[in-house]
Amino acid sequence: MADFTWFKDSVPDQLSVKQVYGIAFSADNLVVLRIEDGKYKLTGGKPENAETFEETLKREYIEELNIELEDIHYLGYLLVEDNSDKYAQVRMIAKIKDIYESHIDPATGKVYGRELVAADRVKDYLKYSDRAGNEMIDDAVQLAQVRYFQK
C-alpha cells in the first residue's frame, strides 16, 4: 500500500509527475466532484505530450466532465511512495467557467456522473483515509476562499 505526504511546495525536479488533479469551484463556492461506480472522486489525469499542469487539468475536465475551467492555481503535490517507486501527484484549484452537457469520455468510453457539493463537505464525499489527502482538501478550500471568494 502506498504512503502519501502532502507538500505545498513546487515539485522537485528529480520527481516525476504522474497525475494532475483539480478541485474546481463554482461562483457560489460549490465543488464539482466526478462520480464513478458510485464513488466520488476528483477529476484529472496524466500529463500528455509535454503539457503544463494547467493544460492537463483543462483537458481532463473537458474530457471527463465537459466542464471548462479558468483562473487555475497550483496548490501543491502529494508525494506517493509505493515500495521503491516515488512520484508526485499535482493538485490545483480552479474556477468553473462553464458546465456543458455530459458526454462520453473519449479515453474511457464512460459517461461520468457529476455533482456540485458544498466546499466544506468535500471531505465527507471523498472519504480519504489518509491525512495527506484531507490536508490537501483543507488547503484547497482555504486557498479558494482567498483567491475566489474574498471581496
mmCIF file with all atom_site columns, C-alpha atoms in Angstrom:
data_model
loop_
_atom_site.group_PDB
_atom_site.id
_atom_site.type_symbol
_atom_site.label_atom_id
_atom_site.label_alt_id
_atom_site.label_comp_id
_atom_site.label_asym_id
_atom_site.label_entity_id
_atom_site.label_seq_id
_atom_site.pdbx_PDB_ins_code
_atom_site.Cartn_x
_atom_site.Cartn_y
_atom_site.Cartn_z
_atom_site.occupancy
_atom_site.B_iso_or_equiv
_atom_site.pdbx_formal_charge
_atom_site.auth_seq_id
_atom_site.auth_comp_id
_atom_site.auth_asym_id
_atom_site.auth_atom_id
_atom_site.pdbx_PDB_model_num
ATOM 1   C CA . MET A 1 1   ? 0.000   0.000  0.000   1.00 0.00 ? 1   MET A CA 1
ATOM 2   C CA . ALA A 1 2   ? 1.275   3.442  -0.919  1.00 0.00 ? 2   ALA A CA 1
ATOM 3   C CA . ASP A 1 3   ? 2.134   6.191  1.558   1.00 0.00 ? 3   ASP A CA 1
ATOM 4   C CA . PHE A 1 4   ? 1.107   9.779  0.809   1.00 0.00 ? 4   PHE A CA 1
ATOM 5   C CA . THR A 1 5   ? 2.643   13.008 2.092   1.00 0.00 ? 5   THR A CA 1
ATOM 6   C CA . TRP A 1 6   ? 1.237   16.443 1.272   1.00 0.00 ? 6   TRP A CA 1
ATOM 7   C CA . PHE A 1 7   ? 3.527   19.330 0.232   1.00 0.00 ? 7   PHE A CA 1
ATOM 8   C CA . LYS A 1 8   ? 2.570   22.901 -0.698  1.00 0.00 ? 8   LYS A CA 1
ATOM 9   C CA . ASP A 1 9   ? 5.933   23.437 -2.429  1.00 0.00 ? 9   ASP A CA 1
ATOM 10  C CA . SER A 1 10  ? 6.871   23.068 -6.086  1.00 0.00 ? 10  SER A CA 1
ATOM 11  C CA . VAL A 1 11  ? 7.541   19.528 -7.271  1.00 0.00 ? 11  VAL A CA 1
ATOM 12  C CA . PRO A 1 12  ? 11.285  18.765 -7.002  1.00 0.00 ? 12  PRO A CA 1
ATOM 13  C CA . ASP A 1 13  ? 12.983  18.385 -10.397 1.00 0.00 ? 13  ASP A CA 1
ATOM 14  C CA . GLN A 1 14  ? 14.023  14.782 -9.733  1.00 0.00 ? 14  GLN A CA 1
ATOM 15  C CA . LEU A 1 15  ? 10.417  13.683 -9.022  1.00 0.00 ? 15  LEU A CA 1
ATOM 16  C CA . SER A 1 16  ? 8.207   12.623 -11.935 1.00 0.00 ? 16  SER A CA 1
ATOM 17  C CA . VAL A 1 17  ? 4.615   13.867 -12.049 1.00 0.00 ? 17  VAL A CA 1
ATOM 18  C CA . LYS A 1 18  ? 2.212   11.035 -12.849 1.00 0.00 ? 18  LYS A CA 1
ATOM 19  C CA . GLN A 1 19  ? -1.088  12.853 -12.234 1.00 0.00 ? 19  GLN A CA 1
ATOM 20  C CA . VAL A 1 20  ? -2.592  16.315 -12.199 1.00 0.00 ? 20  VAL A CA 1
ATOM 21  C CA . TYR A 1 21  ? -5.943  16.619 -10.434 1.00 0.00 ? 21  TYR A CA 1
ATOM 22  C CA . GLY A 1 22  ? -8.029  19.628 -9.530  1.00 0.00 ? 22  GLY A CA 1
ATOM 23  C CA . ILE A 1 23  ? -10.572 20.955 -7.115  1.00 0.00 ? 23  ILE A CA 1
ATOM 24  C CA . ALA A 1 24  ? -12.912 23.150 -9.177  1.00 0.00 ? 24  ALA A CA 1
ATOM 25  C CA . PHE A 1 25  ? -15.149 25.748 -7.528  1.00 0.00 ? 25  PHE A CA 1
ATOM 26  C CA . SER A 1 26  ? -18.359 27.315 -8.810  1.00 0.00 ? 26  SER A CA 1
ATOM 27  C CA . ALA A 1 27  ? -19.160 31.002 -8.343  1.00 0.00 ? 27  ALA A CA 1
ATOM 28  C CA . ASP A 1 28  ? -21.309 30.090 -5.314  1.00 0.00 ? 28  ASP A CA 1
ATOM 29  C CA . ASN A 1 29  ? -18.489 28.127 -3.591  1.00 0.00 ? 29  ASN A CA 1
ATOM 30  C CA . LEU A 1 30  ? -19.544 24.621 -4.566  1.00 0.00 ? 30  LEU A CA 1
ATOM 31  C CA . VAL A 1 31  ? -17.043 21.981 -5.686  1.00 0.00 ? 31  VAL A CA 1
ATOM 32  C CA . VAL A 1 32  ? -17.739 19.676 -8.612  1.00 0.00 ? 32  VAL A CA 1
ATOM 33  C CA . LEU A 1 33  ? -16.977 16.014 -7.945  1.00 0.00 ? 33  LEU A CA 1
ATOM 34  C CA . ARG A 1 34  ? -16.893 13.211 -10.509 1.00 0.00 ? 34  ARG A CA 1
ATOM 35  C CA . ILE A 1 35  ? -18.978 10.137 -9.740  1.00 0.00 ? 35  ILE A CA 1
ATOM 36  C CA . GLU A 1 36  ? -17.629 6.811  -10.972 1.00 0.00 ? 36  GLU A CA 1
ATOM 37  C CA . ASP A 1 37  ? -19.102 3.464  -9.970  1.00 0.00 ? 37  ASP A CA 1
ATOM 38  C CA . GLY A 1 38  ? -20.958 5.139  -7.100  1.00 0.00 ? 38  GLY A CA 1
ATOM 39  C CA . LYS A 1 39  ? -17.812 6.768  -5.671  1.00 0.00 ? 39  LYS A CA 1
ATOM 40  C CA . TYR A 1 40  ? -16.993 10.470 -5.549  1.00 0.00 ? 40  TYR A CA 1
ATOM 41  C CA . LYS A 1 41  ? -13.618 11.469 -6.971  1.00 0.00 ? 41  LYS A CA 1
ATOM 42  C CA . LEU A 1 42  ? -11.584 14.432 -8.091  1.00 0.00 ? 42  LEU A CA 1
ATOM 43  C CA . THR A 1 43  ? -11.057 14.940 -11.810 1.00 0.00 ? 43  THR A CA 1
ATOM 44  C CA . GLY A 1 44  ? -7.717  14.837 -13.563 1.00 0.00 ? 44  GLY A CA 1
ATOM 45  C CA . GLY A 1 45  ? -5.195  12.545 -15.148 1.00 0.00 ? 45  GLY A CA 1
ATOM 46  C CA . LYS A 1 46  ? -1.780  12.045 -16.631 1.00 0.00 ? 46  LYS A CA 1
ATOM 47  C CA . PRO A 1 47  ? 0.025   14.865 -18.456 1.00 0.00 ? 47  PRO A CA 1
ATOM 48  C CA . GLU A 1 48  ? 0.325   14.159 -22.194 1.00 0.00 ? 48  GLU A CA 1
ATOM 49  C CA . ASN A 1 49  ? 2.756   15.463 -24.824 1.00 0.00 ? 49  ASN A CA 1
ATOM 50  C CA . ALA A 1 50  ? 4.687   17.847 -22.546 1.00 0.00 ? 50  ALA A CA 1
ATOM 51  C CA . GLU A 1 51  ? 1.507   19.583 -21.348 1.00 0.00 ? 51  GLU A CA 1
ATOM 52  C CA . THR A 1 52  ? 1.728   22.061 -18.500 1.00 0.00 ? 52  THR A CA 1
ATOM 53  C CA . PHE A 1 53  ? -0.155  21.222 -15.318 1.00 0.00 ? 53  PHE A CA 1
ATOM 54  C CA . GLU A 1 54  ? -2.798  23.788 -16.293 1.00 0.00 ? 54  GLU A CA 1
ATOM 55  C CA . GLU A 1 55  ? -3.216  22.336 -19.790 1.00 0.00 ? 55  GLU A CA 1
ATOM 56  C CA . THR A 1 56  ? -3.561  18.832 -18.365 1.00 0.00 ? 56  THR A CA 1
ATOM 57  C CA . LEU A 1 57  ? -6.223  19.925 -15.907 1.00 0.00 ? 57  LEU A CA 1
ATOM 58  C CA . LYS A 1 58  ? -8.228  21.841 -18.525 1.00 0.00 ? 58  LYS A CA 1
ATOM 59  C CA . ARG A 1 59  ? -8.138  18.891 -20.933 1.00 0.00 ? 59  ARG A CA 1
ATOM 60  C CA . GLU A 1 60  ? -9.118  16.337 -18.304 1.00 0.00 ? 60  GLU A CA 1
ATOM 61  C CA . TYR A 1 61  ? -12.104 18.398 -17.092 1.00 0.00 ? 61  TYR A CA 1
ATOM 62  C CA . ILE A 1 62  ? -13.375 18.709 -20.667 1.00 0.00 ? 62  ILE A CA 1
ATOM 63  C CA . GLU A 1 63  ? -12.787 15.013 -21.442 1.00 0.00 ? 63  GLU A CA 1
ATOM 64  C CA . GLU A 1 64  ? -14.241 13.599 -18.226 1.00 0.00 ? 64  GLU A CA 1
ATOM 65  C CA . LEU A 1 65  ? -16.951 16.086 -17.206 1.00 0.00 ? 65  LEU A CA 1
ATOM 66  C CA . ASN A 1 66  ? -17.307 18.545 -20.126 1.00 0.00 ? 66  ASN A CA 1
ATOM 67  C CA . ILE A 1 67  ? -16.586 21.436 -17.779 1.00 0.00 ? 67  ILE A CA 1
ATOM 68  C CA . GLU A 1 68  ? -14.482 24.429 -18.807 1.00 0.00 ? 68  GLU A CA 1
ATOM 69  C CA . LEU A 1 69  ? -12.090 25.836 -16.196 1.00 0.00 ? 69  LEU A CA 1
ATOM 70  C CA . GLU A 1 70  ? -10.458 29.231 -15.665 1.00 0.00 ? 70  GLU A CA 1
ATOM 71  C CA . ASP A 1 71  ? -8.310  31.027 -13.078 1.00 0.00 ? 71  ASP A CA 1
ATOM 72  C CA . ILE A 1 72  ? -6.257  27.915 -12.279 1.00 0.00 ? 72  ILE A CA 1
ATOM 73  C CA . HIS A 1 73  ? -3.742  27.981 -9.417  1.00 0.00 ? 73  HIS A CA 1
ATOM 74  C CA . TYR A 1 74  ? -1.122  25.478 -8.296  1.00 0.00 ? 74  TYR A CA 1
ATOM 75  C CA . LEU A 1 75  ? -1.898  24.088 -4.833  1.00 0.00 ? 75  LEU A CA 1
ATOM 76  C CA . GLY A 1 76  ? 0.841   21.543 -4.147  1.00 0.00 ? 76  GLY A CA 1
ATOM 77  C CA . TYR A 1 77  ? 1.598   17.865 -4.597  1.00 0.00 ? 77  TYR A CA 1
ATOM 78  C CA . LEU A 1 78  ? 1.149   14.532 -2.932  1.00 0.00 ? 78  LEU A CA 1
ATOM 79  C CA . LEU A 1 79  ? 4.374   12.563 -2.663  1.00 0.00 ? 79  LEU A CA 1
ATOM 80  C CA . VAL A 1 80  ? 3.470   8.950  -3.351  1.00 0.00 ? 80  VAL A CA 1
ATOM 81  C CA . GLU A 1 81  ? 5.837   6.293  -2.033  1.00 0.00 ? 81  GLU A CA 1
ATOM 82  C CA . ASP A 1 82  ? 4.830   2.866  -3.282  1.00 0.00 ? 82  ASP A CA 1
ATOM 83  C CA . ASN A 1 83  ? 7.532   0.336  -2.374  1.00 0.00 ? 83  ASN A CA 1
ATOM 84  C CA . SER A 1 84  ? 10.604  1.621  -4.252  1.00 0.00 ? 84  SER A CA 1
ATOM 85  C CA . ASP A 1 85  ? 8.561   3.881  -6.561  1.00 0.00 ? 85  ASP A CA 1
ATOM 86  C CA . LYS A 1 86  ? 8.354   7.603  -5.683  1.00 0.00 ? 86  LYS A CA 1
ATOM 87  C CA . TYR A 1 87  ? 6.373   10.117 -7.715  1.00 0.00 ? 87  TYR A CA 1
ATOM 88  C CA . ALA A 1 88  ? 4.215   13.231 -7.449  1.00 0.00 ? 88  ALA A CA 1
ATOM 89  C CA . GLN A 1 89  ? 0.503   13.806 -7.919  1.00 0.00 ? 89  GLN A CA 1
ATOM 90  C CA . VAL A 1 90  ? -0.023  17.531 -8.510  1.00 0.00 ? 90  VAL A CA 1
ATOM 91  C CA . ARG A 1 91  ? -3.128  19.238 -7.154  1.00 0.00 ? 91  ARG A CA 1
ATOM 92  C CA . MET A 1 92  ? -4.564  22.539 -8.384  1.00 0.00 ? 92  MET A CA 1
ATOM 93  C CA . ILE A 1 93  ? -7.619  24.680 -7.774  1.00 0.00 ? 93  ILE A CA 1
ATOM 94  C CA . ALA A 1 94  ? -9.721  26.321 -10.467 1.00 0.00 ? 94  ALA A CA 1
ATOM 95  C CA . LYS A 1 95  ? -12.916 28.212 -11.088 1.00 0.00 ? 95  LYS A CA 1
ATOM 96  C CA . ILE A 1 96  ? -15.651 26.659 -13.175 1.00 0.00 ? 96  ILE A CA 1
ATOM 97  C CA . LYS A 1 97  ? -16.199 28.805 -16.261 1.00 0.00 ? 97  LYS A CA 1
ATOM 98  C CA . ASP A 1 98  ? -18.936 26.745 -17.937 1.00 0.00 ? 98  ASP A CA 1
ATOM 99  C CA . ILE A 1 99  ? -20.692 23.432 -17.413 1.00 0.00 ? 99  ILE A CA 1
ATOM 100 C CA . TYR A 1 100 ? -21.820 21.749 -20.610 1.00 0.00 ? 100 TYR A CA 1
ATOM 101 C CA . GLU A 1 101 ? -23.960 18.679 -21.204 1.00 0.00 ? 101 GLU A CA 1
ATOM 102 C CA . SER A 1 102 ? -22.420 15.424 -20.016 1.00 0.00 ? 102 SER A CA 1
ATOM 103 C CA . HIS A 1 103 ? -20.734 13.374 -22.713 1.00 0.00 ? 103 HIS A CA 1
ATOM 104 C CA . ILE A 1 104 ? -18.649 10.248 -23.227 1.00 0.00 ? 104 ILE A CA 1
ATOM 105 C CA . ASP A 1 105 ? -15.053 10.475 -22.001 1.00 0.00 ? 105 ASP A CA 1
ATOM 106 C CA . PRO A 1 106 ? -13.028 9.657  -25.125 1.00 0.00 ? 106 PRO A CA 1
ATOM 107 C CA . ALA A 1 107 ? -10.312 7.973  -23.031 1.00 0.00 ? 107 ALA A CA 1
ATOM 108 C CA . THR A 1 108 ? -12.597 5.544  -21.172 1.00 0.00 ? 108 THR A CA 1
ATOM 109 C CA . GLY A 1 109 ? -15.875 5.434  -23.123 1.00 0.00 ? 109 GLY A CA 1
ATOM 110 C CA . LYS A 1 110 ? -17.737 6.224  -19.882 1.00 0.00 ? 110 LYS A CA 1
ATOM 111 C CA . VAL A 1 111 ? -20.186 8.976  -19.040 1.00 0.00 ? 111 VAL A CA 1
ATOM 112 C CA . TYR A 1 112 ? -19.334 10.103 -15.514 1.00 0.00 ? 112 TYR A CA 1
ATOM 113 C CA . GLY A 1 113 ? -21.788 11.497 -13.036 1.00 0.00 ? 113 GLY A CA 1
ATOM 114 C CA . ARG A 1 114 ? -21.019 14.888 -11.557 1.00 0.00 ? 114 ARG A CA 1
ATOM 115 C CA . GLU A 1 115 ? -22.295 16.654 -8.512  1.00 0.00 ? 115 GLU A CA 1
ATOM 116 C CA . LEU A 1 116 ? -21.768 20.087 -7.021  1.00 0.00 ? 116 LEU A CA 1
ATOM 117 C CA . VAL A 1 117 ? -21.229 19.860 -3.262  1.00 0.00 ? 117 VAL A CA 1
ATOM 118 C CA . ALA A 1 118 ? -20.593 22.457 -0.563  1.00 0.00 ? 118 ALA A CA 1
ATOM 119 C CA . ALA A 1 119 ? -16.869 23.172 -0.227  1.00 0.00 ? 119 ALA A CA 1
ATOM 120 C CA . ASP A 1 120 ? -16.948 22.395 3.495   1.00 0.00 ? 120 ASP A CA 1
ATOM 121 C CA . ARG A 1 121 ? -18.438 18.946 2.769   1.00 0.00 ? 121 ARG A CA 1
ATOM 122 C CA . VAL A 1 122 ? -15.968 17.740 0.114   1.00 0.00 ? 122 VAL A CA 1
ATOM 123 C CA . LYS A 1 123 ? -14.093 15.525 2.583   1.00 0.00 ? 123 LYS A CA 1
ATOM 124 C CA . ASP A 1 124 ? -17.386 13.845 3.548   1.00 0.00 ? 124 ASP A CA 1
ATOM 125 C CA . TYR A 1 125 ? -17.892 12.810 -0.076  1.00 0.00 ? 125 TYR A CA 1
ATOM 126 C CA . LEU A 1 126 ? -14.308 11.826 -0.949  1.00 0.00 ? 126 LEU A CA 1
ATOM 127 C CA . LYS A 1 127 ? -13.764 9.880  2.292   1.00 0.00 ? 127 LYS A CA 1
ATOM 128 C CA . TYR A 1 128 ? -9.957  9.906  2.116   1.00 0.00 ? 128 TYR A CA 1
ATOM 129 C CA . SER A 1 129 ? -8.498  7.626  4.776   1.00 0.00 ? 129 SER A CA 1
ATOM 130 C CA . ASP A 1 130 ? -5.062  9.270  4.764   1.00 0.00 ? 130 ASP A CA 1
ATOM 131 C CA . ARG A 1 131 ? -4.126  12.512 6.500   1.00 0.00 ? 131 ARG A CA 1
ATOM 132 C CA . ALA A 1 132 ? -2.350  13.900 3.404   1.00 0.00 ? 132 ALA A CA 1
ATOM 133 C CA . GLY A 1 133 ? -5.479  13.804 1.226   1.00 0.00 ? 133 GLY A CA 1
ATOM 134 C CA . ASN A 1 134 ? -7.544  15.550 3.882   1.00 0.00 ? 134 ASN A CA 1
ATOM 135 C CA . GLU A 1 135 ? -4.858  18.205 4.415   1.00 0.00 ? 135 GLU A CA 1
ATOM 136 C CA . MET A 1 136 ? -4.847  18.805 0.660   1.00 0.00 ? 136 MET A CA 1
ATOM 137 C CA . ILE A 1 137 ? -8.615  19.355 0.602   1.00 0.00 ? 137 ILE A CA 1
ATOM 138 C CA . ASP A 1 138 ? -8.388  21.754 3.571   1.00 0.00 ? 138 ASP A CA 1
ATOM 139 C CA . ASP A 1 139 ? -5.656  23.723 1.776   1.00 0.00 ? 139 ASP A CA 1
ATOM 140 C CA . ALA A 1 140 ? -7.678  23.786 -1.463  1.00 0.00 ? 140 ALA A CA 1
ATOM 141 C CA . VAL A 1 141 ? -10.754 25.211 0.271   1.00 0.00 ? 141 VAL A CA 1
ATOM 142 C CA . GLN A 1 142 ? -8.629  27.750 2.146   1.00 0.00 ? 142 GLN A CA 1
ATOM 143 C CA . LEU A 1 143 ? -6.796  28.927 -1.000  1.00 0.00 ? 143 LEU A CA 1
ATOM 144 C CA . ALA A 1 144 ? -10.067 29.167 -2.929  1.00 0.00 ? 144 ALA A CA 1
ATOM 145 C CA . GLN A 1 145 ? -11.516 31.411 -0.237  1.00 0.00 ? 145 GLN A CA 1
ATOM 146 C CA . VAL A 1 146 ? -8.559  33.772 -0.663  1.00 0.00 ? 146 VAL A CA 1
ATOM 147 C CA . ARG A 1 147 ? -8.342  33.598 -4.482  1.00 0.00 ? 147 ARG A CA 1
ATOM 148 C CA . TYR A 1 148 ? -12.008 33.443 -5.442  1.00 0.00 ? 148 TYR A CA 1
ATOM 149 C CA . PHE A 1 149 ? -14.364 34.492 -2.680  1.00 0.00 ? 149 PHE A CA 1
ATOM 150 C CA . GLN A 1 150 ? -12.887 37.308 -0.575  1.00 0.00 ? 150 GLN A CA 1
ATOM 151 C CA . LYS A 1 151 ? -14.266 40.614 -1.696  1.00 0.00 ? 151 LYS A CA 1
#
